[in-house]
Amino acid sequence: MTDPYTSAADALAQEPQAASEAPAAHRARFRGGLVRPTSGLAPGFTQANLIVLPADWAYEMLLFAQRNPAPMPLLDVTDAGDPTTPWAPGADLRTDLPLYRLWRDGELVGEVADATSHWTGDAVAFLIGCSFGFESALQAAGVPVRNIDQGRNVAMYRTDVPLRSAGRMRGELVVSMRPVPPRLVARAAVVSAGVPRAHGEPVHVGDPAALGIADLDAPDYGDPTEMHPGDVPVFWPCGVTPQRALELSRPPWAITHAPGHMFVTDQPDGRRPA
Amino acid sequence: MTDPYTSAADALAQEPQAASEAPAAHRARFRGGLVRPTSGLAPGFTQANLIVLPADWAYEMLLFAQRNPAPMPLLDVTDAGDPTTPWAPGADLRTDLPLYRLWRDGELVGEVADATSHWTGDAVAFLIGCSFGFESALQAAGVPVRNIDQGRNVAMYRTDVPLRSAGRMRGELVVSMRPVPPRLVARAAVVSAGVPRAHGEPVHVGDPAALGIADLDAPDYGDPTEMHPGDVPVFWPCGVTPQRALELSRPPWAITHAPGHMFVTDQPDGRRPA
């Protein structure tokens, strides 16, 4: 597939926008073709993972999320064919994310900046909470977030931790990892536990092998994060989990966001639409 | 319909059990035919509302709960025909609640102490969090819970507050009301907000008319609660909400718990099954 990041770099060079602009301004730019990760954009507003499936699979996906709420905290589910959500009135889920992934029979077949031509009348979209929601809370509590400090996408890993199945939907937990100084591990756990719609508390502290992760330097998604001396690896449930589940469950088609390229909603962190 | 509470009183007189017994002991007694409200039983353990629907309605019910999580915080959804749940290994949802309600086309047609003969192969059960979970937290925080002090079922009311629909499932919010002294209203709000799987924070403080409630002395479910001078009525979303929704949505059949006669799980408050 072509590399849409090249055009993203061009767009950024032409249009140096303020990260703190309103969510709708960012979405309009993505609708216009800009491709870039959303980390750090519109701070204080909830960002969401996206997964779109045929209506025939919607019940199993909904049940799968309900049975595994830590990696898949559900924010919204659309009616079939309807690309709108009360989390961002006026937004169009088919165009307003910066980058989409297309799947066939559980295999990644491409990435596009506009999913309109793939969005069928029976498409049901699921919006799932994102760890960006607790990264700002960690920083506010004095916990360094090294991937942000290093200007990199967070490191994400497949694990061998099974999820509770729902019909044809099954999977294994995907985690994100952030290195935390030992004296701040407890604080990081407590602060993130207070943001349950962004995955909540860590699933594990300390030993990658306990999760079946062989090499922290080789993440399955995102970029490796440089650890400082003494740092403890802390693992959180990750919203990429349903993308791994697609590979195992093999629905005929699916659309997701590309990792790190999230849906920026109009809802302040910690709030739901009225 | 006959009054099963008579036999409940008989059973209680014959068998004065300790309220603090383990959940499984209470469930075994209900399985054996005891009918009584579960308020105050097995303190510290999560109790749940039950609604059972044909599989053909399960997606819409699941989506309805997802779209209205305050009145319907979902704890579990069973596979079709399966009366078990990880919230209480060994329990049988068809027999282990003290009293069930049977519905046909949205109308209440009877109450039974054993739902086995009505539990079809396509029955999907939904377990929904219950306000009993925050009543103990309120008491621990020094907020009097007058309905408990008065030995009565909590007062519950229909409102005119519409819920977000999901296909054929639609409804209006049902609330429970607890009178709170003015100096403790804020504490009651904060404490209950910390128990989201038990409905979370109040939906309204002070004015019954704002919710379309005409007369606090005439609750639609449960018993009236005597207010002390100066008490403020505080309203929480209530797990009877799906029973009201049955009346409006009219599925061909449904089974629910009888109000106040909940499923006593093995999970301590605030925990989920591992």
Coordinates of C-alpha atoms in Angstrom, one line a residue:
Chain A
M1 CA 0.0 0.0 0.0
T2 CA 1.1 3.6 -0.5
D3 CA 2.4 5.6 2.4
P4 CA -0.1 8.3 3.3
Y5 CA 2.3 9.7 5.9
T6 CA 4.2 11.5 3.1
S7 CA 1.2 13.6 2.3
A8 CA 0.7 14.1 6.0
A9 CA 4.1 15.6 6.4
D10 CA 3.4 17.9 3.4
A11 CA 0.1 19.0 4.9
L12 CA 1.7 19.7 8.3
A13 CA 4.4 21.8 6.6
Q14 CA 1.8 23.8 4.8
E15 CA -0.5 24.2 7.7
P16 CA 1.1 24.5 11.1
Q17 CA -2.0 24.4 13.2
A18 CA -2.3 24.7 17.0
A19 CA -2.7 21.4 18.7
S20 CA -5.1 23.1 21.2
E21 CA -7.7 24.0 18.5
A22 CA -11.2 22.8 19.0
P23 CA -11.9 19.2 18.0
A24 CA -14.2 20.2 15.1
A25 CA -11.3 22.1 13.5
H26 CA -9.1 19.1 13.6
R27 CA -11.8 16.9 12.2
A28 CA -12.4 19.3 9.3
R29 CA -8.7 19.2 8.5
F30 CA -8.8 15.3 8.5
R31 CA -11.9 15.4 6.3
G32 CA -9.9 17.6 3.9
G33 CA -7.3 14.9 3.6
L34 CA -4.7 15.6 6.4
V35 CA -3.2 12.4 7.7
R36 CA -1.3 12.5 11.1
P37 CA -1.5 10.8 14.5
T38 CA -3.8 12.5 16.9
S39 CA -1.7 12.2 20.1
G40 CA -1.6 15.6 21.8
L41 CA -4.3 17.2 19.7
A42 CA -7.3 18.9 21.4
P43 CA -6.0 18.2 24.9
G44 CA -8.8 17.6 27.4
F45 CA -11.2 16.1 24.8
T46 CA -11.9 12.4 24.6
Q47 CA -10.4 10.5 21.6
A48 CA -11.8 7.1 20.5
N49 CA -10.8 3.9 18.7
L50 CA -13.0 2.9 15.8
I51 CA -14.1 -0.5 14.6
V52 CA -16.8 -0.9 12.0
L53 CA -18.4 -4.3 11.2
P54 CA -21.3 -5.7 9.2
A55 CA -24.6 -5.6 11.1
D56 CA -24.6 -9.4 11.1
W57 CA -21.5 -9.3 13.4
A58 CA -22.7 -6.3 15.6
Y59 CA -24.3 -8.3 18.4
E60 CA -21.2 -10.5 18.9
M61 CA -18.9 -7.4 18.8
L62 CA -21.1 -5.6 21.3
L63 CA -21.2 -8.6 23.6
F64 CA -17.4 -9.1 23.2
A65 CA -16.8 -5.5 24.3
Q66 CA -19.3 -5.9 27.2
R67 CA -17.5 -9.0 28.4
N68 CA -14.0 -7.4 28.1
P69 CA -14.6 -3.8 29.2
A70 CA -11.0 -3.1 30.2
P71 CA -9.5 -3.2 26.7
M72 CA -12.8 -2.2 25.1
P73 CA -14.7 0.5 27.1
L74 CA -17.6 1.3 24.7
L75 CA -18.4 4.9 24.2
D76 CA -21.0 4.5 21.4
V77 CA -22.5 2.2 18.8
T78 CA -24.2 3.6 15.7
D79 CA -27.3 2.4 14.0
A80 CA -26.6 0.4 10.8
G81 CA -25.5 2.7 8.0
D82 CA -25.5 5.8 10.1
P83 CA -22.1 7.5 10.3
T84 CA -23.0 10.0 13.0
T85 CA -22.6 10.0 16.8
P86 CA -23.8 12.2 19.7
W87 CA -20.1 12.2 20.8
A88 CA -19.4 14.8 18.0
P89 CA -22.6 16.3 16.5
G90 CA -21.9 17.2 12.8
A91 CA -19.0 14.8 12.5
D92 CA -19.0 12.1 9.8
L93 CA -17.3 8.9 10.9
R94 CA -16.5 7.9 7.3
T95 CA -14.2 10.9 6.7
D96 CA -13.3 12.6 10.0
L97 CA -10.6 10.3 11.2
P98 CA -7.1 11.0 9.8
L99 CA -6.5 7.4 8.6
Y100 CA -8.4 4.2 8.3
R101 CA -7.5 0.5 7.9
L102 CA -9.5 -1.9 5.7
W103 CA -9.8 -5.6 6.5
R104 CA -11.0 -8.6 4.6
D105 CA -11.5 -12.0 6.2
G106 CA -9.3 -10.9 9.1
E107 CA -6.4 -9.6 7.0
L108 CA -5.3 -6.0 6.7
V109 CA -5.6 -5.1 3.1
G110 CA -5.0 -1.4 3.0
E111 CA -5.2 2.0 4.5
V112 CA -7.3 5.0 3.3
A113 CA -7.8 8.6 4.4
D114 CA -11.5 8.5 3.4
A115 CA -13.6 5.4 4.2
T116 CA -16.8 6.6 2.5
S117 CA -16.7 4.1 -0.4
H118 CA -16.3 1.2 1.9
W119 CA -19.0 2.2 4.4
T120 CA -22.0 0.0 3.4
G121 CA -25.6 0.4 4.4
D122 CA -25.2 -2.3 7.0
A123 CA -22.1 -0.9 8.6
V124 CA -22.2 -0.6 12.4
A125 CA -19.5 1.6 14.1
F126 CA -18.2 1.1 17.6
L127 CA -16.4 3.9 19.4
I128 CA -14.0 2.6 22.1
G129 CA -12.2 4.6 24.8
C130 CA -8.5 5.4 24.2
S131 CA -5.5 5.6 26.6
F132 CA -4.9 9.2 25.5
G133 CA -7.5 10.1 28.1
F134 CA -5.4 9.0 31.0
E135 CA -2.0 10.2 29.6
S136 CA -3.0 13.8 30.3
A137 CA -4.2 12.8 33.8
L138 CA -0.9 11.0 34.4
Q139 CA 1.0 14.2 33.4
A140 CA -1.2 16.4 35.6
A141 CA -0.4 14.1 38.5
G142 CA 3.4 14.4 38.0
V143 CA 3.9 11.0 36.3
P144 CA 6.1 11.4 33.2
V145 CA 4.7 9.9 30.0
R146 CA 7.9 9.0 28.2
N147 CA 6.4 8.3 24.8
I148 CA 5.0 11.8 24.7
D149 CA 8.3 13.3 26.0
Q150 CA 10.1 11.3 23.3
G151 CA 7.6 12.4 20.5
R152 CA 6.7 8.8 19.7
N153 CA 3.6 6.7 19.3
V154 CA 3.0 4.6 22.4
A155 CA 4.5 1.0 22.3
M156 CA 1.8 -1.7 22.0
Y157 CA 2.2 -5.4 22.3
R158 CA 0.2 -8.6 21.6
T159 CA -0.1 -10.8 24.7
D160 CA -1.1 -14.4 25.3
V161 CA -3.9 -13.3 27.7
P162 CA -7.1 -14.8 26.4
L163 CA -10.3 -12.7 26.3
R164 CA -13.8 -14.0 27.0
S165 CA -15.3 -14.9 23.7
A166 CA -18.7 -13.9 22.3
G167 CA -20.0 -16.1 19.5
R168 CA -17.5 -15.8 16.6
M169 CA -15.7 -12.9 18.3
R170 CA -12.6 -14.0 20.2
G171 CA -9.2 -12.6 20.9
E172 CA -6.2 -12.0 23.0
L173 CA -5.4 -8.9 25.0
V174 CA -3.3 -6.1 23.4
V175 CA -1.5 -3.8 25.9
S176 CA 0.2 -0.5 25.8
M177 CA 3.4 -0.1 27.9
R178 CA 4.7 3.1 29.6
P179 CA 7.9 3.1 31.6
V180 CA 7.3 4.6 35.1
P181 CA 9.8 5.4 37.8
P182 CA 9.3 3.0 40.7
R183 CA 8.3 5.7 43.2
L184 CA 5.4 6.8 40.8
V185 CA 4.0 3.3 39.9
A186 CA 1.4 3.4 42.5
R187 CA 0.3 6.9 41.6
A188 CA 0.1 5.9 37.9
A189 CA -2.1 3.0 38.8
V190 CA -4.5 5.1 41.0
V191 CA -4.7 8.0 38.5
S192 CA -5.5 5.8 35.6
A193 CA -8.0 3.7 37.6
G194 CA -10.0 7.0 37.9
V195 CA -10.5 7.1 34.1
P196 CA -12.3 3.8 33.4
R197 CA -13.6 4.9 30.0
A198 CA -9.9 5.1 29.0
H199 CA -9.1 1.5 30.0
G200 CA -8.7 2.2 33.8
E201 CA -6.0 0.7 35.9
P202 CA -2.9 -1.2 34.6
V203 CA -3.3 -4.9 33.9
H204 CA 0.2 -5.7 34.9
V205 CA 3.3 -4.1 36.4
G206 CA 6.9 -5.3 35.9
D207 CA 7.3 -8.5 34.0
P208 CA 6.7 -8.6 30.2
A209 CA 7.2 -12.4 30.1
A210 CA 4.2 -12.8 32.4
L211 CA 2.1 -11.5 29.5
G212 CA 3.9 -13.5 26.8
I213 CA 5.9 -10.5 25.6
A214 CA 9.3 -11.5 24.5
D215 CA 11.0 -8.2 23.7
L216 CA 10.0 -4.7 24.8
D217 CA 12.2 -3.2 22.1
A218 CA 10.1 -4.8 19.4
P219 CA 6.5 -3.6 19.9
D220 CA 3.8 -5.1 17.6
Y221 CA 2.2 -1.7 17.1
G222 CA 3.6 1.9 17.6
D223 CA 7.1 2.8 18.4
P224 CA 9.6 1.5 21.0
T225 CA 9.8 3.7 24.1
E226 CA 13.2 4.4 25.6
M227 CA 13.3 3.4 29.3
H228 CA 15.2 5.5 31.8
P229 CA 17.4 3.6 34.4
G230 CA 15.3 2.1 37.0
D231 CA 12.0 2.5 35.1
V232 CA 9.4 -0.2 35.6
P233 CA 7.3 -1.3 32.6
V234 CA 3.6 -0.7 33.3
F235 CA 1.1 -2.3 31.0
W236 CA -2.5 -1.1 30.3
P237 CA -5.3 -2.7 28.3
C238 CA -5.2 -1.2 24.8
G239 CA -7.9 -0.2 22.3
V240 CA -6.0 -2.0 19.5
T241 CA -7.3 -5.2 21.1
P242 CA -10.3 -5.4 18.6
Q243 CA -7.9 -5.2 15.6
R244 CA -6.1 -8.2 16.9
A245 CA -9.5 -9.9 17.4
L246 CA -10.3 -9.3 13.8
E247 CA -7.3 -11.4 12.8
L248 CA -8.5 -14.2 14.9
S249 CA -12.3 -13.9 14.3
R250 CA -12.1 -13.2 10.6
P251 CA -15.3 -11.3 9.8
P252 CA -15.8 -10.8 6.0
W253 CA -14.9 -7.1 6.2
A254 CA -14.1 -4.4 8.8
I255 CA -12.9 -0.9 8.9
T256 CA -10.9 0.5 11.8
H257 CA -8.8 3.6 12.6
A258 CA -5.1 3.2 12.0
P259 CA -3.3 2.9 15.3
G260 CA -2.6 6.3 16.8
H261 CA -5.0 8.0 14.3
M262 CA -8.1 8.3 16.5
F263 CA -11.5 9.9 16.3
V264 CA -11.4 13.3 18.2
T265 CA -14.7 13.8 19.9
D266 CA -16.4 17.0 21.2
Q267 CA -16.7 15.5 24.8
P268 CA -14.4 16.7 27.5
D269 CA -12.5 13.9 29.3
G270 CA -14.7 12.1 31.8
R271 CA -18.0 13.3 30.3
R272 CA -20.6 11.6 28.1
P273 CA -23.1 13.3 25.7
A274 CA -26.1 14.6 27.6
Chain B
M1 CA -52.1 -13.6 40.9
T2 CA -51.5 -15.3 44.2
D3 CA -49.4 -13.6 46.9
P4 CA -46.1 -15.4 47.3
Y5 CA -45.2 -13.1 50.2
T6 CA -47.3 -15.2 52.5
S7 CA -45.2 -18.2 52.1
A8 CA -42.1 -15.9 52.4
A9 CA -43.3 -14.9 55.8
D10 CA -43.8 -18.5 56.8
A11 CA -40.4 -19.5 55.5
L12 CA -38.7 -16.7 57.5
A13 CA -40.5 -17.6 60.6
Q14 CA -39.3 -21.2 60.3
E15 CA -35.8 -20.3 59.3
P16 CA -34.3 -17.2 60.9
Q17 CA -31.1 -17.0 59.0
A18 CA -28.3 -14.6 59.4
A19 CA -28.4 -11.8 56.8
S20 CA -24.6 -11.9 56.7
E21 CA -24.4 -15.5 55.4
A22 CA -22.5 -16.2 52.2
P23 CA -24.3 -15.4 48.9
A24 CA -24.4 -19.1 48.0
A25 CA -26.3 -19.9 51.2
H26 CA -29.0 -17.3 50.3
R27 CA -29.2 -18.6 46.8
A28 CA -29.7 -22.1 47.9
R29 CA -32.5 -21.1 50.1
F30 CA -34.2 -19.2 47.3
R31 CA -33.7 -22.3 45.1
G32 CA -35.5 -24.2 47.8
G33 CA -38.5 -21.9 47.5
L34 CA -37.9 -19.1 50.0
V35 CA -39.4 -15.8 48.7
R36 CA -38.3 -12.6 50.4
P37 CA -36.7 -9.2 49.3
T38 CA -32.9 -9.3 49.3
S39 CA -32.2 -5.9 50.7
G40 CA -29.6 -6.2 53.5
L41 CA -28.7 -9.8 52.6
A42 CA -25.0 -10.7 52.2
P43 CA -23.8 -7.2 52.8
G44 CA -20.7 -6.3 50.7
F45 CA -21.7 -8.5 47.8
T46 CA -23.1 -7.2 44.5
Q47 CA -26.7 -7.7 43.8
A48 CA -28.2 -7.6 40.3
N49 CA -31.4 -6.8 38.4
L50 CA -32.4 -9.5 35.9
I51 CA -34.1 -9.2 32.5
V52 CA -34.4 -12.1 30.2
L53 CA -35.5 -11.8 26.5
P54 CA -35.7 -13.9 23.4
A55 CA -32.4 -13.9 21.4
D56 CA -34.1 -12.1 18.6
W57 CA -34.3 -9.0 21.0
A58 CA -30.9 -9.4 22.6
Y59 CA -28.9 -7.0 20.3
E60 CA -31.5 -4.2 20.8
M61 CA -31.5 -4.8 24.6
L62 CA -27.7 -4.8 24.8
L63 CA -27.5 -1.6 22.7
F64 CA -30.3 0.0 24.8
A65 CA -28.3 -0.7 27.9
Q66 CA -25.1 0.6 26.3
R67 CA -26.8 3.8 25.3
N68 CA -28.3 4.3 28.7
P69 CA -25.7 3.1 31.1
A70 CA -26.8 5.1 34.2
P71 CA -30.1 3.2 34.7
M72 CA -28.7 0.0 33.1
P73 CA -25.1 -0.6 34.1
L74 CA -24.5 -4.1 32.5
L75 CA -22.8 -6.7 34.6
D76 CA -23.2 -9.7 32.4
V77 CA -25.0 -11.1 29.4
T78 CA -25.5 -14.9 29.0
D79 CA -25.2 -17.0 25.9
A80 CA -28.7 -18.0 24.6
G81 CA -30.2 -20.8 26.7
D82 CA -27.3 -20.7 29.3
P83 CA -28.6 -19.9 32.8
T84 CA -25.1 -19.6 34.3
T85 CA -22.8 -16.5 34.9
P86 CA -19.3 -16.0 36.1
W87 CA -20.7 -13.6 38.6
A88 CA -21.8 -16.6 40.7
P89 CA -20.2 -19.9 39.6
G90 CA -22.6 -22.8 40.4
A91 CA -25.7 -20.6 40.5
D92 CA -28.7 -21.2 38.2
L93 CA -30.4 -18.0 37.1
R94 CA -33.7 -19.9 36.5
T95 CA -34.1 -20.8 40.2
D96 CA -31.7 -18.8 42.4
L97 CA -33.6 -15.5 42.6
P98 CA -36.3 -15.3 45.2
L99 CA -39.1 -14.1 42.9
Y100 CA -39.6 -13.6 39.1
R101 CA -42.0 -11.7 37.0
L102 CA -43.4 -13.1 33.8
W103 CA -44.3 -10.8 30.9
R104 CA -46.2 -11.3 27.6
D105 CA -46.3 -8.6 24.9
G106 CA -45.3 -6.0 27.4
E107 CA -47.8 -6.9 30.1
L108 CA -47.1 -8.4 33.5
V109 CA -48.9 -11.7 33.6
G110 CA -47.7 -13.3 36.8
E111 CA -45.0 -14.0 39.4
V112 CA -43.2 -17.3 40.1
A113 CA -40.5 -18.5 42.5
D114 CA -39.0 -20.8 39.9
A115 CA -38.6 -19.7 36.2
T116 CA -37.3 -22.9 34.8
S117 CA -40.4 -23.9 32.8
H118 CA -40.4 -20.4 31.2
W119 CA -36.7 -20.3 30.3
T120 CA -36.5 -21.3 26.6
G121 CA -33.5 -22.4 24.6
D122 CA -33.2 -18.9 23.1
A123 CA -33.4 -17.0 26.4
V124 CA -30.7 -14.4 26.9
A125 CA -30.3 -13.0 30.4
F126 CA -29.0 -9.6 31.3
L127 CA -27.6 -8.8 34.8
I128 CA -27.8 -5.1 35.6
G129 CA -26.2 -3.3 38.6
C130 CA -28.4 -2.5 41.6
S131 CA -28.6 0.5 43.9
F132 CA -28.1 -1.8 46.9
G133 CA -24.4 -1.5 46.0
F134 CA -24.3 2.2 47.0
E135 CA -26.6 2.1 49.9
S136 CA -24.0 0.4 52.0
A137 CA -21.4 2.9 50.8
L138 CA -23.8 5.7 51.8
Q139 CA -24.2 4.3 55.3
A140 CA -20.5 3.8 55.7
A141 CA -20.0 7.5 54.8
G142 CA -22.5 8.6 57.5
V143 CA -25.5 9.2 55.1
P144 CA -28.7 7.7 56.6
V145 CA -30.6 5.5 54.3
R146 CA -34.1 6.0 55.5
N147 CA -35.8 3.2 53.6
I148 CA -33.4 0.7 55.3
D149 CA -33.9 2.4 58.7
Q150 CA -37.7 2.2 58.2
G151 CA -37.5 -1.5 57.1
R152 CA -39.1 -0.8 53.7
N153 CA -38.4 -1.4 50.1
V154 CA -37.0 1.7 48.4
A155 CA -39.5 4.1 46.7
M156 CA -39.3 4.0 42.9
Y157 CA -41.1 6.3 40.4
R158 CA -41.7 6.4 36.7
T159 CA -40.5 9.7 35.1
D160 CA -41.1 11.4 31.8
V161 CA -37.4 11.5 31.0
P162 CA -36.9 9.7 27.7
L163 CA -34.1 7.3 27.1
R164 CA -32.1 6.9 23.9
S165 CA -33.8 4.2 21.9
A166 CA -32.2 1.1 20.3
G167 CA -34.3 -0.4 17.5
R168 CA -37.5 -1.7 19.1
M169 CA -36.3 -1.0 22.6
R170 CA -37.3 2.3 24.0
G171 CA -38.3 3.7 27.4
E172 CA -38.4 6.3 30.1
L173 CA -36.2 6.6 33.1
V174 CA -37.3 5.0 36.4
V175 CA -35.7 6.5 39.5
S176 CA -35.3 5.5 43.1
M177 CA -35.7 8.2 45.7
R178 CA -33.9 8.6 49.1
P179 CA -34.5 11.5 51.4
V180 CA -31.2 13.1 52.5
P181 CA -30.5 15.8 55.1
P182 CA -29.4 19.0 53.2
R183 CA -25.9 19.0 54.8
L184 CA -25.3 15.4 53.4
V185 CA -26.6 15.8 49.9
A186 CA -23.2 16.6 48.4
R187 CA -21.6 13.7 50.2
A188 CA -24.4 11.3 49.0
A189 CA -23.7 12.5 45.5
V190 CA -20.0 12.0 45.7
V191 CA -20.1 8.6 47.4
S192 CA -22.6 7.2 45.0
A193 CA -20.7 8.6 42.0
G194 CA -17.9 6.3 43.1
V195 CA -20.0 3.2 42.5
P196 CA -20.8 3.4 38.8
R197 CA -21.8 -0.2 38.4
A198 CA -24.6 0.6 40.9
H199 CA -26.1 3.5 38.8
G200 CA -23.5 6.1 40.0
E201 CA -24.4 9.7 40.9
P202 CA -27.9 11.1 41.4
V203 CA -29.8 12.1 38.3
H204 CA -31.7 14.9 40.1
V205 CA -31.8 16.6 43.5
G206 CA -34.8 18.4 44.9
D207 CA -37.8 18.8 42.6
P208 CA -40.0 15.7 41.8
A209 CA -42.0 17.7 39.3
A210 CA -38.9 18.3 37.2
L211 CA -38.9 14.6 36.5
G212 CA -42.7 14.4 36.0
I213 CA -43.3 12.8 39.4
A214 CA -46.7 14.1 40.8
D215 CA -46.7 12.6 44.3
L216 CA -43.8 11.3 46.3
D217 CA -46.2 9.5 48.6
A218 CA -47.4 7.3 45.8
P219 CA -44.4 5.5 44.3
D220 CA -44.9 3.3 41.2
Y221 CA -42.8 0.5 42.7
G222 CA -41.7 -0.3 46.3
D223 CA -42.9 1.5 49.4
P224 CA -43.2 5.2 50.3
T225 CA -40.3 6.4 52.4
E226 CA -41.1 8.7 55.3
M227 CA -39.1 12.0 55.0
H228 CA -37.7 13.7 58.1
P229 CA -38.2 17.5 58.4
G230 CA -35.8 19.3 56.1
D231 CA -34.9 16.2 54.1
V232 CA -34.2 16.8 50.4
P233 CA -35.5 14.1 47.9
V234 CA -32.5 12.8 45.9
F235 CA -33.2 10.7 42.8
W236 CA -31.0 8.0 41.3
P237 CA -31.4 6.0 38.1
C238 CA -33.0 2.7 38.9
G239 CA -32.6 -0.9 37.6
V240 CA -36.4 -1.2 37.3
T241 CA -36.0 1.0 34.2
P242 CA -35.9 -2.0 31.8
Q243 CA -39.2 -3.3 33.3
R244 CA -40.9 0.0 32.3
A245 CA -39.2 -0.4 28.9
L246 CA -40.9 -3.8 28.5
E247 CA -44.3 -2.1 28.8
L248 CA -43.4 0.4 26.0
S249 CA -41.4 -2.0 23.7
R250 CA -43.7 -5.0 24.0
P251 CA -41.4 -8.0 23.3
P252 CA -43.3 -11.3 22.9
W253 CA -42.1 -12.5 26.2
A254 CA -39.7 -11.6 29.0
I255 CA -38.7 -12.7 32.5
T256 CA -37.5 -10.3 35.1
H257 CA -36.8 -10.3 38.9
A258 CA -39.6 -8.9 41.0
P259 CA -38.6 -5.5 42.3
G260 CA -36.5 -5.8 45.4
H261 CA -35.9 -9.5 44.9
M262 CA -32.5 -9.5 43.3
F263 CA -29.8 -11.9 42.2
V264 CA -27.2 -12.1 45.0
T265 CA -23.8 -12.6 43.3
D266 CA -20.5 -13.9 44.7
Q267 CA -18.6 -10.7 43.7
P268 CA -17.7 -8.2 46.4
D269 CA -18.9 -4.7 45.7
G270 CA -16.7 -2.9 43.2
R271 CA -15.2 -6.1 41.7
R272 CA -15.8 -8.1 38.5
P273 CA -15.2 -11.8 38.0
A274 CA -11.5 -12.4 37.1

